[in-house]
Coordinates of C-alpha atoms in Angstrom, one line a residue:
M1 CA 3.4 22.5 -45.0
K2 CA 1.6 24.1 -41.2
K3 CA -0.8 21.1 -42.3
Y4 CA 2.9 18.0 -41.8
L5 CA 4.4 20.9 -38.8
S6 CA 1.6 20.6 -37.1
I7 CA 1.2 16.3 -38.2
L8 CA 5.2 16.4 -36.9
L9 CA 4.6 18.2 -32.8
I10 CA 1.6 16.4 -32.8
C11 CA 4.0 12.9 -33.6
L12 CA 6.5 14.2 -30.5
L13 CA 4.4 15.4 -27.8
A14 CA 2.9 12.1 -28.1
L15 CA 6.2 10.0 -28.2
T16 CA 7.7 12.8 -25.0
V17 CA 4.0 12.2 -22.7
F18 CA 5.3 8.5 -23.9
G19 CA 8.9 8.3 -22.6
A20 CA 7.5 10.4 -19.3
A21 CA 4.7 7.3 -18.6
A22 CA 7.5 4.8 -19.7
E23 CA 9.0 6.3 -16.8
E24 CA 9.0 4.3 -12.6
T25 CA 11.5 5.1 -10.4
A26 CA 13.3 2.6 -8.4
P27 CA 11.4 0.8 -6.0
V28 CA 13.0 1.1 -2.6
E29 CA 15.1 -1.8 -1.0
I30 CA 14.3 -3.1 2.3
K31 CA 15.9 -5.5 2.4
V32 CA 14.9 -7.9 6.6
H33 CA 17.1 -10.8 6.7
D34 CA 19.6 -12.5 4.7
G35 CA 17.1 -14.3 3.3
L36 CA 14.3 -11.3 2.5
T37 CA 14.4 -8.0 0.5
I38 CA 11.4 -5.8 0.5
S39 CA 10.7 -4.0 -2.5
V40 CA 8.6 -1.5 -2.5
V41 CA 7.2 0.6 -5.9
V42 CA 6.7 4.1 -3.6
P43 CA 3.4 5.5 -5.2
E44 CA 4.2 8.8 -7.3
G45 CA 4.2 12.6 -5.5
Y46 CA 5.3 11.1 -2.0
T47 CA 9.0 10.0 -0.5
F48 CA 10.0 7.3 2.0
S49 CA 10.9 7.2 5.5
G50 CA 11.8 4.3 6.7
N51 CA 13.0 2.9 9.7
W52 CA 13.3 0.1 12.4
Y53 CA 11.8 -0.4 15.9
G54 CA 13.1 -3.7 17.1
E55 CA 11.8 -6.4 13.9
I56 CA 9.8 -4.4 13.1
L57 CA 9.2 -1.7 9.9
H58 CA 7.5 1.3 9.6
A59 CA 7.6 3.7 7.4
S60 CA 6.5 6.7 6.0
L61 CA 5.8 8.0 2.7
I62 CA 5.7 11.4 3.0
P63 CA 2.5 13.8 0.5
A64 CA 4.2 16.6 -1.4
D65 CA 1.1 17.8 -1.5
P66 CA -0.6 18.6 1.5
A67 CA -3.9 17.6 0.4
T68 CA -3.2 13.7 -0.4
P69 CA -2.9 11.5 2.9
A70 CA -0.2 10.3 5.4
M71 CA 0.7 6.8 4.6
V72 CA 2.9 4.2 7.0
L73 CA 3.6 1.3 6.0
S74 CA 4.5 -1.3 8.4
V75 CA 5.8 -4.8 8.1
A76 CA 6.5 -7.4 11.5
A77 CA 6.8 -10.8 11.1
S78 CA 4.4 -13.3 13.6
E79 CA 5.2 -16.2 15.7
E80 CA 1.2 -17.3 15.1
Y81 CA 1.5 -17.5 11.4
G82 CA 4.3 -18.4 10.0
G83 CA 4.6 -19.3 6.5
V84 CA 1.3 -18.4 6.2
T85 CA -0.6 -16.0 3.3
I86 CA -4.0 -14.7 4.0
N87 CA -5.3 -16.5 1.6
D88 CA -4.5 -20.0 3.5
L89 CA -6.8 -19.4 6.5
S90 CA -10.0 -20.8 6.7
E91 CA -13.7 -17.8 6.9
D92 CA -13.6 -18.6 10.8
E93 CA -9.5 -17.1 10.8
L94 CA -10.3 -14.9 8.1
N95 CA -13.3 -14.0 10.8
S96 CA -10.6 -13.9 14.1
L97 CA -8.0 -11.6 12.7
I98 CA -10.2 -9.6 11.1
A99 CA -12.1 -8.8 15.4
V100 CA -8.6 -8.7 16.6
C101 CA -8.1 -5.9 14.2
A102 CA -10.3 -4.4 14.6
A103 CA -10.8 -4.3 18.4
D104 CA -9.2 -0.9 19.0
Y105 CA -11.3 1.0 16.3
A106 CA -14.5 2.7 18.6
S107 CA -16.7 2.1 15.1
P108 CA -14.8 -0.3 12.4
S109 CA -16.6 -1.2 9.3
Y110 CA -14.3 -3.1 6.9
A111 CA -14.4 -4.9 3.4
I112 CA -12.3 -7.2 2.4
S113 CA -10.3 -6.4 -0.8
E114 CA -7.5 -8.4 -2.8
T115 CA -4.0 -7.0 -4.0
T116 CA -3.8 -6.5 -7.8
H117 CA -2.3 -10.3 -7.7
G118 CA -5.3 -11.3 -6.2
T119 CA -3.6 -11.9 -2.0
K120 CA -7.0 -10.8 -0.3
L121 CA -6.3 -7.5 1.9
I122 CA -9.0 -6.6 5.3
V123 CA -9.8 -2.9 5.6
L124 CA -10.6 -1.0 8.5
D125 CA -12.6 1.9 8.6
E126 CA -12.8 3.5 11.0
N127 CA -16.3 5.8 11.6
S128 CA -16.6 8.2 14.3
D129 CA -16.8 11.1 14.8
G130 CA -13.3 12.0 15.8
D131 CA -11.4 9.6 13.4
E132 CA -10.7 9.7 10.8
Y133 CA -8.4 7.2 8.9
V134 CA -9.0 3.4 8.0
E135 CA -6.2 0.3 8.0
I136 CA -5.6 -2.0 5.7
I137 CA -3.9 -5.3 6.7
T138 CA -2.6 -9.0 4.9
L139 CA -0.6 -11.4 6.0
Y140 CA 1.5 -12.9 3.2
Q141 CA 4.5 -15.7 4.4
G142 CA 3.7 -15.1 7.2
Y143 CA 4.5 -11.2 7.9
F144 CA 2.5 -8.9 8.5
V145 CA 1.9 -6.0 6.4
Q146 CA -0.1 -2.9 6.8
V147 CA -0.7 0.5 5.3
S148 CA -2.3 2.9 7.5
M149 CA -3.8 6.0 5.7
E150 CA -4.6 9.9 6.9
P151 CA -6.1 11.9 6.0
T152 CA -4.1 15.2 6.5
D153 CA -7.0 18.0 7.5
E154 CA -10.6 16.9 8.1
T155 CA -12.0 14.9 5.6
Q156 CA -13.8 11.5 4.6
L157 CA -11.0 9.8 2.6
T158 CA -11.7 8.9 -0.9
A159 CA -12.0 5.0 -2.8
D160 CA -9.5 7.1 -5.3
Q161 CA -7.4 7.6 -2.4
I162 CA -7.7 4.3 0.2
A163 CA -6.9 2.5 -4.0
V164 CA -3.3 3.9 -3.7
A165 CA -2.8 2.2 -1.2
V166 CA -4.2 -0.5 -1.8
Q167 CA -1.8 -0.2 -5.1
L168 CA 1.2 0.4 -2.5
L169 CA 0.6 -3.5 -1.1
S170 CA -0.2 -5.0 -5.1
D171 CA 3.4 -3.5 -6.1
M172 CA 5.2 -4.9 -2.8
E173 CA 7.4 -8.2 -4.1
F174 CA 8.9 -9.8 -1.2
V175 CA 12.3 -11.4 -3.1
T176 CA 13.3 -14.9 -1.5
K177 CA 17.0 -16.1 -1.5

């Protein structure tokens, strides 16, 4: 009898865990203009606060845990790259874009990564003694999309923390009507 109760309890706990894992928070819908909405899935443990500055979105992703890095999501239309996605750029064009993005860094390093959908990402990392931050930049359908991340303390950002920002970009959807 105890054996059956134990098995039943384990099954109920497993269903509870899987049920909780299946729950997702509703994405935040951001209306850019009449024909475009951006859907953003806010990472667990963060709150979203979006502000428009002219035609540029700056959304703060504020962590509940003070040891977790803060993030800012920026989205801005580009006249120069109207309708272009980063994967459309030649190697020379991509290198020029990297050079422009890294110009204000004191001691930058960069890597090319991808979203889970295959969109290229430029991951810029500041390596100076005084500052620690990472910016992940992409160009999607003529919009610069950037996530800036910095620690709330003096530690270095980890690969796992940066992966949260990459996942944020992977989960974003541009919905056109």
